[in-house]
PDB file of C-alpha atoms and ligand atoms in Angstrom:
ATOM      1  CA  MET A   1      -0.003  -0.053   0.034  1.00 96.00           C
ATOM      2  CA  ARG A   2       1.062   3.652  -0.425  1.00 98.00           C
ATOM      3  CA  VAL A   3       0.364   5.006   3.041  1.00 98.00           C
ATOM      4  CA  CYS A   4       0.010   8.777   3.591  1.00 98.00           C
ATOM      5  CA  VAL A   5       1.341   9.759   7.072  1.00 98.00           C
ATOM      6  CA  TYR A   6       0.522  13.065   8.602  1.00 98.00           C
ATOM      7  CA  GLY A   7       2.284  14.231  11.697  1.00 98.00           C
ATOM      8  CA  ALA A   8       4.045  17.178  13.464  1.00 98.00           C
ATOM      9  CA  ALA A   9       6.463  19.595  11.728  1.00 95.00           C
ATOM     10  CA  SER A  10       7.868  20.793  15.011  1.00 95.00           C
ATOM     11  CA  PRO A  11      11.081  19.350  16.324  1.00 95.00           C
ATOM     12  CA  SER A  12      10.418  20.773  19.830  1.00 96.00           C
ATOM     13  CA  ILE A  13       8.725  17.709  21.123  1.00 98.00           C
ATOM     14  CA  ASP A  14       9.434  14.960  23.476  1.00 98.00           C
ATOM     15  CA  PRO A  15      11.879  12.420  21.825  1.00 98.00           C
ATOM     16  CA  MET A  16       9.657   9.598  22.770  1.00 98.00           C
ATOM     17  CA  TYR A  17       7.321  10.866  19.885  1.00 98.00           C
ATOM     18  CA  ILE A  18      10.289  11.033  17.425  1.00 98.00           C
ATOM     19  CA  GLU A  19      11.262   7.432  18.363  1.00 98.00           C
ATOM     20  CA  ALA A  20       7.711   6.267  17.897  1.00 98.00           C
ATOM     21  CA  GLY A  21       7.676   7.901  14.438  1.00 98.00           C
ATOM     22  CA  GLU A  22      10.862   6.379  13.324  1.00 98.00           C
ATOM     23  CA  ALA A  23       9.538   2.867  14.615  1.00 98.00           C
ATOM     24  CA  LEU A  24       6.362   3.362  12.563  1.00 98.00           C
ATOM     25  CA  GLY A  25       8.495   4.259   9.476  1.00 98.00           C
ATOM     26  CA  ARG A  26      10.521   1.032   9.889  1.00 98.00           C
ATOM     27  CA  VAL A  27       7.548  -1.138  10.363  1.00 98.00           C
ATOM     28  CA  LEU A  28       5.725   0.430   7.272  1.00 98.00           C
ATOM     29  CA  ALA A  29       8.666  -0.250   5.105  1.00 98.00           C
ATOM     30  CA  ARG A  30       9.428  -3.737   6.398  1.00 97.00           C
ATOM     31  CA  CYS A  31       5.676  -4.734   5.722  1.00 96.00           C
ATOM     32  CA  GLY A  32       6.319  -3.479   2.081  1.00 96.00           C
ATOM     33  CA  HIS A  33       4.541  -0.200   2.295  1.00 97.00           C
ATOM     34  CA  SER A  34       5.625   3.098   0.717  1.00 98.00           C
ATOM     35  CA  LEU A  35       5.377   6.435   2.317  1.00 98.00           C
ATOM     36  CA  VAL A  36       3.475   9.581   0.930  1.00 98.00           C
ATOM     37  CA  PHE A  37       4.077  12.558   3.140  1.00 97.00           C
ATOM     38  CA  GLY A  38       4.432  16.354   3.368  1.00 95.00           C
ATOM     39  CA  GLY A  39       8.239  16.199   2.753  1.00 95.00           C
ATOM     40  CA  GLY A  40       9.454  17.877   5.954  1.00 93.00           C
ATOM     41  CA  ALA A  41      12.699  16.872   7.585  1.00 95.00           C
ATOM     42  CA  LEU A  42      11.776  17.720  11.139  1.00 95.00           C
ATOM     43  CA  GLY A  43       9.305  16.436  13.799  1.00 97.00           C
ATOM     44  CA  LEU A  44       7.258  13.372  13.191  1.00 98.00           C
ATOM     45  CA  MET A  45       7.451  13.918   9.404  1.00 97.00           C
ATOM     46  CA  GLY A  46      11.107  13.595   9.309  1.00 97.00           C
ATOM     47  CA  ALA A  47      11.039  10.774  11.780  1.00 98.00           C
ATOM     48  CA  VAL A  48       8.705   8.568   9.886  1.00 98.00           C
ATOM     49  CA  ALA A  49      10.668   9.300   6.524  1.00 98.00           C
ATOM     50  CA  ARG A  50      13.970   8.321   8.347  1.00 98.00           C
ATOM     51  CA  GLY A  51      12.445   5.051   9.603  1.00 98.00           C
ATOM     52  CA  VAL A  52      11.097   4.152   6.035  1.00 98.00           C
ATOM     53  CA  ARG A  53      14.576   5.160   4.722  1.00 98.00           C
ATOM     54  CA  ALA A  54      16.331   2.968   7.037  1.00 98.00           C
ATOM     55  CA  GLU A  55      14.472  -0.172   5.794  1.00 98.00           C
ATOM     56  CA  SER A  56      14.923   1.030   2.097  1.00 98.00           C
ATOM     57  CA  GLY A  57      11.317   1.831   1.577  1.00 98.00           C
ATOM     58  CA  HIS A  58      10.043   3.982  -1.141  1.00 98.00           C
ATOM     59  CA  ILE A  59       9.320   7.721  -0.295  1.00 98.00           C
ATOM     60  CA  THR A  60       7.119  10.283  -1.946  1.00 98.00           C
ATOM     61  CA  GLY A  61       7.316  13.914  -0.602  1.00 97.00           C
ATOM     62  CA  VAL A  62       4.661  16.462  -1.788  1.00 97.00           C
ATOM     63  CA  VAL A  63       5.733  19.944  -1.183  1.00 93.00           C
ATOM     64  CA  PRO A  64       4.558  23.396  -1.975  1.00 92.00           C
ATOM     65  CA  ARG A  65       7.027  25.504  -3.837  1.00 91.00           C
ATOM     66  CA  PHE A  66       6.812  28.363  -1.325  1.00 87.00           C
ATOM     67  CA  PHE A  67       8.452  26.175   1.282  1.00 83.00           C
ATOM     68  CA  GLU A  68      11.520  26.027  -0.832  1.00 76.00           C
ATOM     69  CA  ASN A  69      11.983  29.725  -0.669  1.00 76.00           C
ATOM     70  CA  ASP A  70      11.551  29.677   3.136  1.00 79.00           C
ATOM     71  CA  ALA A  71      14.873  29.793   4.992  1.00 71.00           C
ATOM     72  CA  SER A  72      13.269  28.411   8.058  1.00 72.00           C
ATOM     73  CA  GLU A  73      11.902  25.234   6.248  1.00 77.00           C
ATOM     74  CA  THR A  74      13.960  22.049   6.301  1.00 87.00           C
ATOM     75  CA  LEU A  75      12.936  19.714   3.731  1.00 90.00           C
ATOM     76  CA  CYS A  76      13.611  15.929   3.511  1.00 92.00           C
ATOM     77  CA  ASP A  77      16.463  15.429   1.108  1.00 92.00           C
ATOM     78  CA  PHE A  78      16.255  11.730   0.465  1.00 95.00           C
ATOM     79  CA  CYS A  79      12.782  11.314  -1.120  1.00 96.00           C
ATOM     80  CA  ASP A  80      12.622   9.014  -4.179  1.00 97.00           C
ATOM     81  CA  GLU A  81       9.863  11.028  -5.600  1.00 96.00           C
ATOM     82  CA  TYR A  82       9.528  14.687  -4.974  1.00 94.00           C
ATOM     83  CA  ILE A  83       6.373  16.406  -6.128  1.00 96.00           C
ATOM     84  CA  GLN A  84       6.055  20.298  -6.054  1.00 94.00           C
ATOM     85  CA  THR A  85       2.715  22.035  -5.783  1.00 96.00           C
ATOM     86  CA  ASP A  86       1.504  25.630  -6.043  1.00 95.00           C
ATOM     87  CA  THR A  87      -0.635  25.583  -2.956  1.00 94.00           C
ATOM     88  CA  MET A  88      -1.306  23.679   0.440  1.00 92.00           C
ATOM     89  CA  ARG A  89      -4.669  22.658  -0.968  1.00 93.00           C
ATOM     90  CA  GLU A  90      -3.165  21.144  -4.162  1.00 96.00           C
ATOM     91  CA  ARG A  91      -0.571  19.523  -1.921  1.00 96.00           C
ATOM     92  CA  LYS A  92      -3.349  17.863   0.301  1.00 95.00           C
ATOM     93  CA  ARG A  93      -5.322  16.609  -2.679  1.00 96.00           C
ATOM     94  CA  ILE A  94      -2.258  15.032  -4.182  1.00 97.00           C
ATOM     95  CA  MET A  95      -1.305  13.278  -1.032  1.00 97.00           C
ATOM     96  CA  GLU A  96      -5.072  12.066  -0.653  1.00 97.00           C
ATOM     97  CA  ASP A  97      -5.095  10.878  -4.264  1.00 96.00           C
ATOM     98  CA  LYS A  98      -1.716   9.051  -4.130  1.00 97.00           C
ATOM     99  CA  ALA A  99      -2.560   7.225  -0.929  1.00 98.00           C
ATOM    100  CA  ASP A 100      -4.308   3.792  -0.401  1.00 97.00           C
ATOM    101  CA  ALA A 101      -4.467   4.518   3.245  1.00 98.00           C
ATOM    102  CA  PHE A 102      -3.950   7.188   5.934  1.00 98.00           C
ATOM    103  CA  ILE A 103      -1.957   7.375   9.269  1.00 98.00           C
ATOM    104  CA  ILE A 104      -2.385  10.259  11.624  1.00 98.00           C
ATOM    105  CA  THR A 105       0.626  10.532  14.178  1.00 98.00           C
ATOM    106  CA  PRO A 106       0.826  13.186  16.937  1.00 98.00           C
ATOM    107  CA  GLY A 107       0.964  16.728  15.499  1.00 98.00           C
ATOM    108  CA  GLY A 108      -0.296  20.315  15.763  1.00 98.00           C
ATOM    109  CA  ILE A 109      -2.927  22.276  13.915  1.00 97.00           C
ATOM    110  CA  GLY A 110      -1.923  21.011  10.438  1.00 96.00           C
ATOM    111  CA  THR A 111      -2.117  17.595  11.528  1.00 98.00           C
ATOM    112  CA  PHE A 112      -5.625  18.069  13.189  1.00 98.00           C
ATOM    113  CA  GLU A 113      -6.822  19.685   9.923  1.00 97.00           C
ATOM    114  CA  GLU A 114      -5.502  16.795   7.728  1.00 97.00           C
ATOM    115  CA  PHE A 115      -7.119  14.198  10.079  1.00 98.00           C
ATOM    116  CA  LEU A 116     -10.539  15.988  10.216  1.00 98.00           C
ATOM    117  CA  GLU A 117     -10.555  16.495   6.445  1.00 97.00           C
ATOM    118  CA  ILE A 118      -9.759  12.949   5.544  1.00 97.00           C
ATOM    119  CA  LEU A 119     -12.321  11.731   8.189  1.00 98.00           C
ATOM    120  CA  THR A 120     -14.914  14.355   6.811  1.00 97.00           C
ATOM    121  CA  LEU A 121     -14.317  12.965   3.269  1.00 96.00           C
ATOM    122  CA  ARG A 122     -14.683   9.348   4.383  1.00 96.00           C
ATOM    123  CA  GLN A 123     -17.914  10.092   6.250  1.00 95.00           C
ATOM    124  CA  LEU A 124     -19.266  11.670   3.065  1.00 95.00           C
ATOM    125  CA  CYS A 125     -18.192   8.666   1.149  1.00 95.00           C
ATOM    126  CA  ARG A 126     -15.790  10.631  -1.018  1.00 94.00           C
ATOM    127  CA  HIS A 127     -13.217   7.816  -0.537  1.00 95.00           C
ATOM    128  CA  GLU A 128     -13.218   4.343   1.146  1.00 95.00           C
ATOM    129  CA  LYS A 129      -9.613   4.334   2.196  1.00 97.00           C
ATOM    130  CA  PRO A 130      -8.798   3.218   5.760  1.00 97.00           C
ATOM    131  CA  ILE A 131      -7.603   5.626   8.340  1.00 98.00           C
ATOM    132  CA  ALA A 132      -5.682   4.992  11.562  1.00 98.00           C
ATOM    133  CA  VAL A 133      -4.391   7.177  14.460  1.00 98.00           C
ATOM    134  CA  LEU A 134      -1.141   6.389  16.044  1.00 98.00           C
ATOM    135  CA  ASN A 135      -2.026   7.328  19.626  1.00 98.00           C
ATOM    136  CA  THR A 136       1.472   7.565  21.041  1.00 98.00           C
ATOM    137  CA  ALA A 137       1.287   7.934  24.925  1.00 98.00           C
ATOM    138  CA  GLY A 138      -2.389   8.803  24.559  1.00 98.00           C
ATOM    139  CA  TYR A 139      -1.491  12.063  22.797  1.00 98.00           C
ATOM    140  CA  TYR A 140      -5.060  12.042  21.174  1.00 98.00           C
ATOM    141  CA  ASP A 141      -7.029  11.022  24.075  1.00 98.00           C
ATOM    142  CA  THR A 142      -8.548  14.469  24.560  1.00 98.00           C
ATOM    143  CA  LEU A 143      -9.408  14.914  20.966  1.00 98.00           C
ATOM    144  CA  LEU A 144     -11.140  11.555  21.047  1.00 98.00           C
ATOM    145  CA  ALA A 145     -12.949  12.508  24.254  1.00 98.00           C
ATOM    146  CA  PHE A 146     -14.203  15.702  22.573  1.00 98.00           C
ATOM    147  CA  LEU A 147     -15.349  13.610  19.509  1.00 98.00           C
ATOM    148  CA  ASN A 148     -17.190  11.356  21.913  1.00 98.00           C
ATOM    149  CA  GLU A 149     -18.839  14.438  23.513  1.00 98.00           C
ATOM    150  CA  ALA A 150     -19.873  15.630  20.146  1.00 98.00           C
ATOM    151  CA  VAL A 151     -21.517  12.144  19.617  1.00 97.00           C
ATOM    152  CA  ASP A 152     -23.312  12.534  22.932  1.00 98.00           C
ATOM    153  CA  LYS A 153     -24.573  15.931  22.139  1.00 98.00           C
ATOM    154  CA  GLY A 154     -25.863  14.841  18.828  1.00 97.00           C
ATOM    155  CA  PHE A 155     -23.396  16.726  16.573  1.00 97.00           C
ATOM    156  CA  LEU A 156     -21.677  13.558  15.383  1.00 96.00           C
ATOM    157  CA  LYS A 157     -23.103  10.098  14.575  1.00 94.00           C
ATOM    158  CA  ALA A 158     -21.357   7.268  16.593  1.00 96.00           C
ATOM    159  CA  THR A 159     -20.787   5.355  13.290  1.00 95.00           C
ATOM    160  CA  CYS A 160     -18.310   8.140  12.221  1.00 96.00           C
ATOM    161  CA  LEU A 161     -15.983   7.170  15.107  1.00 97.00           C
ATOM    162  CA  SER A 162     -15.963   3.563  13.599  1.00 96.00           C
ATOM    163  CA  LEU A 163     -14.382   4.983  10.467  1.00 97.00           C
ATOM    164  CA  PHE A 164     -10.877   4.919  12.079  1.00 97.00           C
ATOM    165  CA  THR A 165      -8.686   2.754  14.220  1.00 97.00           C
ATOM    166  CA  VAL A 166      -6.944   4.132  17.280  1.00 98.00           C
ATOM    167  CA  THR A 167      -3.720   2.188  18.667  1.00 98.00           C
ATOM    168  CA  ASP A 168      -0.228   3.053  20.019  1.00 98.00           C
ATOM    169  CA  ASP A 169       1.276  -0.053  18.282  1.00 98.00           C
ATOM    170  CA  PRO A 170       2.514   0.336  14.608  1.00 97.00           C
ATOM    171  CA  HIS A 171       1.908  -3.552  13.855  1.00 97.00           C
ATOM    172  CA  THR A 172      -1.741  -3.289  15.278  1.00 97.00           C
ATOM    173  CA  LEU A 173      -2.179  -0.195  13.299  1.00 97.00           C
ATOM    174  CA  LEU A 174      -0.934  -1.714  10.014  1.00 96.00           C
ATOM    175  CA  ASP A 175      -2.977  -4.848  10.471  1.00 95.00           C
ATOM    176  CA  ALA A 176      -6.070  -2.541  10.786  1.00 94.00           C
ATOM    177  CA  LEU A 177      -5.256  -0.672   7.638  1.00 94.00           C
ATOM    178  CA  GLU A 178      -4.498  -3.920   5.536  1.00 92.00           C
ATOM    179  CA  CYS A 179      -7.839  -5.575   6.783  1.00 89.00           C
ATOM    180  CA  THR A 180     -10.226  -2.576   6.498  1.00 78.00           C
ATOM    181  CA  SER A 181     -11.962  -1.935   3.301  1.00 57.00           C
ATOM    182  CA  GLY A 182     -15.012   0.255   2.188  1.00 57.00           C
ATOM    183  CA  ASP A 183     -18.173  -1.315   3.626  1.00 58.00           C
ATOM    184  CA  GLY A 184     -20.559   0.173   1.098  1.00 58.00           C
ATOM    185  CA  GLY A 185     -22.178   2.492   3.602  1.00 67.00           C
ATOM    186  CA  ASN A 186     -23.583   5.831   2.369  1.00 70.00           C
ATOM    187  CA  VAL A 187     -23.703   9.506   3.644  1.00 71.00           C
ATOM    188  CA  HIS A 188     -26.642   8.658   5.707  1.00 73.00           C
ATOM    189  CA  THR A 189     -24.972   5.696   7.463  1.00 74.00           C
ATOM    190  CA  TYR A 190     -22.237   8.047   9.011  1.00 75.00           C
ATOM    191  CA  LYS A 191     -23.647  11.371   8.892  1.00 74.00           C
ATOM    192  CA  GLU A 192     -27.329  11.728   9.164  1.00 67.00           C
ATOM    193  CA  GLY A 193     -29.578  10.359  11.860  1.00 53.00           C
TER     194      GLY A 193
HETATM  195  P1  LIG B   1       1.536  20.633  12.340  1.00 66.81           P
HETATM  196  O1  LIG B   1       0.880  19.361  12.711  1.00 66.81           O
HETATM  197  O2  LIG B   1       0.915  21.878  12.465  1.00 66.81           O
HETATM  198  O3  LIG B   1       2.960  20.563  12.708  1.00 66.81           O
HETATM  199  O4  LIG B   1       1.539  20.402  10.728  1.00 66.81           O
HETATM  200  C1  LIG B   1       2.126  19.337  10.068  1.00 66.81           C
HETATM  201  C2  LIG B   1       1.208  18.797   8.975  1.00 66.81           C
HETATM  202  O5  LIG B   1       0.790  19.775   8.174  1.00 66.81           O
HETATM  203  C3  LIG B   1       1.988  17.701   8.211  1.00 66.81           C
HETATM  204  O6  LIG B   1       1.311  16.507   8.152  1.00 66.81           O
HETATM  205  C4  LIG B   1       2.064  18.292   6.869  1.00 66.81           C
HETATM  206  O7  LIG B   1       1.372  17.579   5.836  1.00 66.81           O
HETATM  207  C5  LIG B   1       1.668  19.863   6.957  1.00 66.81           C
HETATM  208  N1  LIG B   1       2.736  20.842   7.210  1.00 66.81           N
HETATM  209  C6  LIG B   1       2.461  21.863   8.019  1.00 66.81           C
HETATM  210  N2  LIG B   1       3.702  22.636   8.196  1.00 66.81           N
HETATM  211  C7  LIG B   1       4.628  21.896   7.322  1.00 66.81           C
HETATM  212  C8  LIG B   1       5.908  22.162   7.145  1.00 66.81           C
HETATM  213  N3  LIG B   1       6.707  23.253   7.707  1.00 66.81           N
HETATM  214  N4  LIG B   1       6.589  21.326   6.277  1.00 66.81           N
HETATM  215  C9  LIG B   1       5.825  20.249   5.754  1.00 66.81           C
HETATM  216  N5  LIG B   1       4.631  19.984   5.890  1.00 66.81           N
HETATM  217  C10 LIG B   1       3.935  20.719   6.834  1.00 66.81           C
END
């Protein structure tokens, strides 16, 4: 599978997250999967790419041109394929189109947006690709609690929360992605009451 991984750009995070990202990358490549990601060299993005690279996996970086002119931006310099885009939106679309599955690792607002967009599109049956959250050290527990609160208050259908897997173990996560396929539900199954 070509797996799109979303995750933190920030390097100012606890090293345990970096180690978990590298471990995920190594497992991905060892299981024969390739990586599609945002092309950053730092944070979780860089960590996952280094892990994939260590096991000789294939890496596609999708990067907007404006990052290249940004002196503060550090891009991954060992991608096998490097796709340039004009905008962040185009970049997200290409990442979505190129991937067969999605993994969300710990991150900030960029990662939250990517997670919620890919989940929204899944809920609206715009794709049937599996989604999994790597919940290292319970990082996403509070977001998941909030999503459950949204269910309790009627803003979200409980079935929406069944559209992704949550685990802190890369092997369990990949098993879930490999076993999950579209179930033929429609918009009403996941969104409307
Ligand atoms: P954040 O979680 O806010 O650190 O944003 C990281 C996510 O947004 C990644 O999954 C990327 O796809 C995208 N992104 C945001 N900032 C960058 C960056 N500086 N370099 C590459 N990708 C980025």
